[in-house]
Structure formats: C-alpha cells, structure tokens
Amino acid sequence: MKAGKLVQLDEDVYYLANGINLGIIRTSATECAIVDTGLGDDAGKRLVAAAESLTLRISSIINTHSHADHFGGNHYLIKKMGAVVYAPVFESAVMANPFIEPFFLFGAHPIPELTERFLMGKRSRADVVISDGYLEMGERRLTVVPLPGHSPNQIGVVAEAVCFTGDALFSEEAWKKHIIIYVANVGKALDSLERLRTVGAREFVPSHAEPTSEIAKLIDYNVARMQGIVDSILHILGEPATAEEVLKAMADRHALAMTTPQQYYLTLSAVKAYLSYLAEKELARYYLDENRLFWEATE
Ligand SMILES: [Zn+2]
C-alpha cells in the first residue's frame, strides 16, 4: 500500500492510501466528507492536500470506529477546517475520552505502553451521532451499515457504488502477520461479515486491505481465519486452561512471537473475545479452582 496515493473509485468517491485507506466523498461542488482520518496530524495534513488537489474543502468527517488509527487525524481537521464529526454512539464516547481504550485493554489504570498514540488518539468531539440508515450530507445521500464486532459499534459507509468497511475484515497479509487479529465481539463480527455480503456495492474498501470488487472471497477468507481460531482454541481447551495459558498455547501453536506489551494485551483481549463467544455458544465453560479461572471445552 503506497502512502499518499489518491485513487478515484466512482464519480465522486476516492480513497487515499495513507498507511490505512481513508475515504474522500464529494458532498457538493466545493466540499467533501472524509471516512476515517488516520493516525495523527500528518494524516490530517495529507487529507487536506488530497482534497485540495480535487478543489474540495473538507467539511465533515465520518468515523467508522474509535481506534486511534481511524480518528487520530480528527483533531487537526477540526482545528484547521472546522470539520463536523459524525460517529456512532459508543465510538463517540471513546473518541471524546480516548483514555477508555488503554483503560479497557488493561482493565485498570494502564501501564504507560498502552497510552502511546497507536492505542490512544488525541481527543475528538463527535457533533452528530449516527446509526444505521441514510445519512444526508450536502447534496449526497450516504448509507450507514452497522458492522459491529471488531469494535462494539463499528459502522461501514456506502457512497455511490463504493462501500468503506472500516475494520470489518482484513487482508490475507494482515492475518498471516498478526494471526489473532483484535476483535471485541466474535459473534457480532461474524454476523457483520455476513451482512457485508448483502451490501449492494461494486467496490469495497477495507481500511487495511487493497480495495476489491470481489468481497465474497475476502469475506470467506476472514470467516475461515476466525473459524480456524475457534477450532484451535477448542482443541487447546481439551485440557482446562486460563485465558493467559490459552494465549500462550495459541501463540506457540501458530508461531506467533509477541514482542511488545501492546501486542500482548491486544491479542489477550482478542483471545478473551473468543472465549466469551465459546461460552455463549455453550462450546466452553469456565470455573474457578484454587483462585484461578479455568476454561474448558464442554465436550
Ligand atoms: Zn480498528
């Protein structure tokens, strides 16, 4: 993915590849809306330059969810352009209080590594809370698609024949690198992948994968990877294990070498999301034994 590459996908819809894929949607003759703003001020500056190259001024921002690499450019665009921010309700709360992210990853006052800028963006207000349905913006009508799972209240945005999917799904390369990709709610993430199949768009733009017109293939791949993790964890839970032991066993089994506390806590949180999914499906149960909480497959 080349940084700074601006690509047209439909008459009035573009994306800027800037570490992650950011959307630019023309909303009137002179204005545009941005879908996700990247990691920080630099991303904000590149978005302003990209919009200017199309003779457009950024008037609004739509955030798909509250991870720092998706709203970190908001601060700059609000200050510089007076952009109006649209975001779903739970994600708005985190964007307004970015400390919530490291706080829930650690489950208490976090260790300092979890408050660095990849996990804690600069505070951003949200002016308009959005939910699924239509969103009128300037002369344009957009469709908001609920895609919860990766984040509790994530959304996707459809403009013309283009669907911006946020982090509802990831590239093959991302799966091969991270093995257990962060997820908050496994059941909802799987439902969201099925919902994506029904979205009428020609082009799909995941934040962390090349845009594709063959979304079914990428959905199948993501479902298979998640199902693979479910099966692996169930295998491990043939013997009782704590959540941290499951993480260690998964990492060993899939040759995943975690090297930073950030990676450790993100992956542990994802493992816990799979464990609660297995409990919900009655495929695993949990119990306390001598002050340790064990997980075990039910059959
Ligand atoms: Zn994310």
Coordinates of C-alpha atoms and ligand atoms in Angstrom, one line a residue:
M1 CA 0.0 0.0 0.0
K2 CA 1.7 3.2 -1.2
A3 CA 1.5 6.2 1.2
G4 CA -0.3 9.2 -0.2
K5 CA -1.8 7.6 -3.3
L6 CA -5.1 9.1 -4.2
V7 CA -7.4 6.8 -6.3
Q8 CA -10.8 7.5 -7.8
L9 CA -13.3 4.7 -7.3
D10 CA -16.5 6.3 -8.6
E11 CA -17.6 9.7 -10.0
D12 CA -17.4 11.4 -6.6
V13 CA -15.7 8.9 -4.4
Y14 CA -11.9 8.5 -3.8
Y15 CA -9.6 6.9 -1.3
L16 CA -6.2 7.9 0.0
A17 CA -3.8 5.2 0.9
N18 CA -2.0 6.5 3.9
G19 CA -1.0 3.5 6.0
I20 CA -4.7 2.8 6.1
N21 CA -7.3 3.6 3.4
L22 CA -9.1 6.8 4.0
G23 CA -12.3 7.8 2.1
I24 CA -13.0 11.1 0.3
I25 CA -16.6 11.6 -0.8
R26 CA -17.6 14.8 -2.7
T27 CA -20.8 16.1 -1.0
S28 CA -21.2 19.3 -3.0
A29 CA -19.4 21.3 -5.8
T30 CA -16.9 22.6 -3.3
E31 CA -17.0 20.3 -0.2
C32 CA -16.2 16.7 0.8
A33 CA -16.6 14.3 3.7
I34 CA -13.7 12.1 4.9
V35 CA -14.2 8.5 6.1
D36 CA -11.7 7.9 8.9
T37 CA -8.8 10.3 9.4
G38 CA -5.7 8.1 10.0
L39 CA -3.3 8.2 12.9
G40 CA -2.4 11.9 13.6
D41 CA -1.8 15.4 12.3
D42 CA 0.3 14.1 9.4
A43 CA -2.7 12.1 8.1
G44 CA -4.9 15.1 8.6
K45 CA -2.5 17.3 6.5
R46 CA -2.3 14.7 3.7
L47 CA -6.1 14.6 3.6
V48 CA -6.3 18.4 3.3
A49 CA -3.8 18.3 0.4
A50 CA -5.6 15.4 -1.3
A51 CA -9.0 17.2 -1.0
E52 CA -7.4 20.4 -2.3
S53 CA -6.0 18.5 -5.3
L54 CA -9.7 17.8 -6.2
T55 CA -10.5 21.5 -5.4
L56 CA -12.6 20.4 -2.4
R57 CA -12.7 21.6 1.1
I58 CA -13.1 19.1 4.0
S59 CA -16.4 20.0 5.7
S60 CA -17.1 16.7 7.5
I61 CA -15.7 13.5 9.0
I62 CA -17.3 10.1 9.4
N63 CA -15.5 7.8 11.8
T64 CA -16.2 4.1 11.3
H65 CA -14.9 3.3 14.9
S66 CA -12.9 4.7 17.7
H67 CA -9.4 3.1 17.2
A68 CA -6.6 5.6 17.2
D69 CA -5.6 4.9 13.6
H70 CA -9.1 5.8 12.4
F71 CA -9.8 9.0 14.3
G72 CA -6.3 10.3 15.1
G73 CA -6.5 12.9 12.3
N74 CA -9.8 14.4 13.6
H75 CA -8.1 16.8 15.9
Y76 CA -6.2 18.5 13.1
L77 CA -9.2 18.6 10.7
I78 CA -11.5 20.1 13.4
K79 CA -8.9 22.7 14.3
K80 CA -7.8 23.6 10.7
M81 CA -11.1 23.1 8.7
G82 CA -13.8 23.3 11.4
A83 CA -14.9 19.8 10.2
V84 CA -18.2 18.4 11.6
V85 CA -17.7 14.9 13.0
Y86 CA -20.2 12.1 12.6
A87 CA -19.7 8.8 14.6
P88 CA -21.8 6.0 16.2
V89 CA -22.7 6.5 19.8
F90 CA -20.3 4.1 21.6
E91 CA -17.4 5.1 19.4
S92 CA -18.1 8.8 20.0
A93 CA -17.8 8.2 23.7
V94 CA -14.3 6.6 23.3
M95 CA -13.2 9.4 20.8
A96 CA -14.2 12.0 23.4
N97 CA -12.4 10.1 26.2
P98 CA -9.6 8.3 24.4
F99 CA -8.2 7.0 27.7
I100 CA -11.0 4.5 27.7
E101 CA -9.1 2.4 25.1
P102 CA -5.9 1.7 27.1
F103 CA -8.1 1.5 30.2
F104 CA -10.3 -1.3 28.9
L105 CA -7.4 -3.1 27.2
F106 CA -5.6 -3.3 30.6
G107 CA -8.8 -3.5 32.8
A108 CA -7.4 -0.9 35.2
H109 CA -5.2 2.1 35.1
P110 CA -2.9 1.0 32.2
I111 CA 0.8 0.6 32.0
P112 CA 2.4 3.5 30.0
E113 CA 3.0 1.5 26.8
L114 CA -0.8 1.2 26.3
T115 CA -1.2 5.0 26.3
E116 CA 1.1 5.6 23.2
R117 CA -0.5 7.1 20.1
F118 CA -1.3 3.8 18.3
L119 CA -3.7 3.0 21.2
M120 CA -4.8 6.4 22.4
G121 CA -5.6 9.1 19.9
K122 CA -6.0 12.8 20.5
R123 CA -9.4 13.6 22.0
S124 CA -12.1 14.3 19.4
R125 CA -15.6 15.5 19.9
A126 CA -18.4 14.0 17.7
D127 CA -21.1 16.5 16.7
V128 CA -23.6 14.1 15.2
V129 CA -24.3 10.6 16.5
I130 CA -25.2 8.3 13.6
S131 CA -26.8 4.8 13.5
D132 CA -27.7 2.6 10.6
G133 CA -29.8 4.1 7.8
Y134 CA -29.4 7.0 5.5
L135 CA -27.2 10.0 6.2
E136 CA -27.9 13.2 4.2
M137 CA -24.7 15.2 3.7
G138 CA -24.7 18.2 1.4
E139 CA -26.2 17.0 -1.9
R140 CA -25.3 13.4 -1.2
R141 CA -27.2 10.6 0.5
L142 CA -25.0 8.0 2.1
T143 CA -25.9 4.7 3.7
V144 CA -24.6 3.7 7.1
V145 CA -24.2 -0.1 7.5
P146 CA -23.9 -1.5 11.1
L147 CA -20.7 -3.6 11.3
P148 CA -20.2 -4.3 15.0
G149 CA -17.7 -6.9 16.3
H150 CA -14.2 -5.5 15.7
S151 CA -15.4 -2.6 17.8
P152 CA -18.7 -2.6 19.7
N153 CA -20.5 0.0 17.5
Q154 CA -18.5 0.0 14.2
I155 CA -20.2 1.2 11.0
G156 CA -19.5 1.0 7.3
V157 CA -20.4 3.8 4.8
V158 CA -21.8 3.3 1.3
A159 CA -21.3 6.2 -1.2
E160 CA -22.4 5.7 -4.8
A161 CA -21.2 2.2 -5.7
V162 CA -18.4 2.2 -3.0
C163 CA -18.6 0.7 0.5
F164 CA -16.0 1.7 3.1
T165 CA -15.9 -1.3 5.5
G166 CA -13.7 0.0 8.3
D167 CA -12.0 -2.9 10.1
A168 CA -14.9 -5.4 9.5
L169 CA -12.3 -7.5 7.6
F170 CA -8.6 -7.7 6.9
S171 CA -6.2 -8.7 4.2
E172 CA -4.6 -12.1 3.9
E173 CA -1.2 -10.5 4.7
A174 CA -2.6 -8.9 7.9
W175 CA -4.0 -12.3 9.1
K176 CA -0.6 -14.0 8.3
K177 CA 1.3 -11.3 10.2
H178 CA -1.0 -11.0 13.3
I179 CA -2.5 -14.5 13.5
I180 CA -5.1 -13.4 16.1
I181 CA -6.5 -10.0 14.9
Y182 CA -8.1 -7.8 17.5
V183 CA -11.8 -8.3 17.9
A184 CA -14.2 -7.2 20.6
N185 CA -17.2 -9.5 19.9
V186 CA -16.7 -12.6 17.7
G187 CA -20.4 -13.4 17.2
K188 CA -21.2 -9.9 16.0
A189 CA -18.0 -9.8 13.9
L190 CA -19.2 -13.0 12.1
D191 CA -22.7 -11.6 11.7
S192 CA -21.2 -8.3 10.2
L193 CA -19.2 -10.3 7.7
E194 CA -22.5 -12.0 6.5
R195 CA -24.2 -8.6 6.4
L196 CA -21.4 -7.3 4.2
R197 CA -22.3 -9.9 1.6
T198 CA -25.7 -8.3 1.2
V199 CA -24.4 -4.7 0.7
G200 CA -25.1 -3.6 -2.9
A201 CA -21.7 -2.0 -3.8
R202 CA -19.3 -2.6 -6.7
E203 CA -16.2 -1.7 -4.8
F204 CA -15.3 -2.4 -1.2
V205 CA -12.6 -0.5 0.7
P206 CA -11.3 -2.2 3.9
S207 CA -9.1 0.1 5.9
H208 CA -6.3 -2.5 6.0
A209 CA -6.6 -4.3 2.6
E210 CA -6.5 -3.4 -1.0
P211 CA -9.9 -2.3 -2.3
T212 CA -11.7 -5.1 -4.1
S213 CA -14.7 -5.8 -6.2
E214 CA -14.6 -9.5 -5.1
I215 CA -15.6 -9.0 -1.5
A216 CA -17.1 -12.5 -1.2
K217 CA -13.6 -14.0 -1.5
L218 CA -12.2 -11.8 1.3
I219 CA -15.3 -12.4 3.5
D220 CA -14.8 -16.2 3.1
Y221 CA -11.1 -15.9 4.0
N222 CA -11.9 -13.8 7.1
V223 CA -14.6 -16.2 8.2
A224 CA -12.3 -19.2 7.7
R225 CA -9.5 -17.5 9.7
M226 CA -11.9 -16.7 12.6
Q227 CA -13.3 -20.2 12.5
G228 CA -9.8 -21.6 12.5
I229 CA -9.1 -19.7 15.7
V230 CA -12.3 -21.0 17.3
D231 CA -11.3 -24.6 16.4
S232 CA -7.7 -24.1 17.6
I233 CA -8.9 -22.7 21.0
L234 CA -11.4 -25.5 21.4
H235 CA -8.6 -28.0 20.8
I236 CA -6.5 -26.3 23.4
L237 CA -9.5 -26.4 25.8
G238 CA -9.5 -30.2 25.7
E239 CA -7.5 -29.6 28.9
P240 CA -8.5 -26.8 31.3
A241 CA -6.5 -23.6 30.8
T242 CA -6.6 -20.0 32.0
A243 CA -7.1 -17.2 29.4
E244 CA -3.3 -16.4 29.5
E245 CA -2.5 -20.1 29.1
V246 CA -4.8 -20.2 26.0
L247 CA -3.0 -17.2 24.6
K248 CA 0.4 -18.8 25.2
A249 CA -0.7 -22.1 23.6
M250 CA -2.2 -20.3 20.6
A251 CA 1.0 -18.3 20.1
D252 CA 3.1 -21.4 20.3
R253 CA 0.8 -23.4 18.0
H254 CA 0.8 -20.7 15.3
A255 CA 4.4 -19.5 15.6
L256 CA 3.3 -16.1 16.8
A257 CA 6.0 -14.2 18.6
M258 CA 4.6 -11.3 20.6
T259 CA 7.3 -8.7 21.3
T260 CA 5.6 -5.7 22.9
P261 CA 3.2 -5.2 25.8
Q262 CA 0.8 -3.5 23.3
Q263 CA 0.7 -6.6 21.1
Y264 CA 0.3 -8.8 24.2
Y265 CA -2.7 -7.0 25.6
L266 CA -4.4 -6.6 22.2
T267 CA -4.0 -10.3 21.5
L268 CA -5.1 -11.3 25.0
S269 CA -8.2 -9.2 24.7
A270 CA -9.0 -10.9 21.3
V271 CA -8.5 -14.4 22.9
K272 CA -10.9 -13.3 25.7
A273 CA -13.4 -12.3 23.0
Y274 CA -13.2 -15.8 21.5
L275 CA -13.5 -17.4 25.0
S276 CA -16.7 -15.5 25.8
Y277 CA -18.0 -16.4 22.3
L278 CA -17.4 -20.1 23.0
A279 CA -19.2 -19.7 26.4
E280 CA -22.1 -18.0 24.7
K281 CA -22.3 -20.9 22.2
E282 CA -22.0 -23.4 25.1
L283 CA -18.9 -24.9 23.5
A284 CA -16.8 -24.0 26.5
R285 CA -17.4 -23.3 30.2
Y286 CA -15.4 -21.5 32.9
Y287 CA -15.0 -22.2 36.6
L288 CA -12.8 -21.0 39.5
D289 CA -10.4 -23.5 41.0
E290 CA -7.9 -22.5 43.7
N291 CA -8.1 -18.8 42.8
R292 CA -7.6 -19.4 39.0
L293 CA -10.3 -19.1 36.4
F294 CA -10.2 -22.0 34.1
W295 CA -11.8 -22.5 30.7
E296 CA -12.6 -26.0 29.3
A297 CA -14.4 -27.3 26.2
T298 CA -17.8 -28.7 27.0
E299 CA -17.3 -31.9 25.0
Ligands
ZN1 ZN -9.7 -1.0 14.3

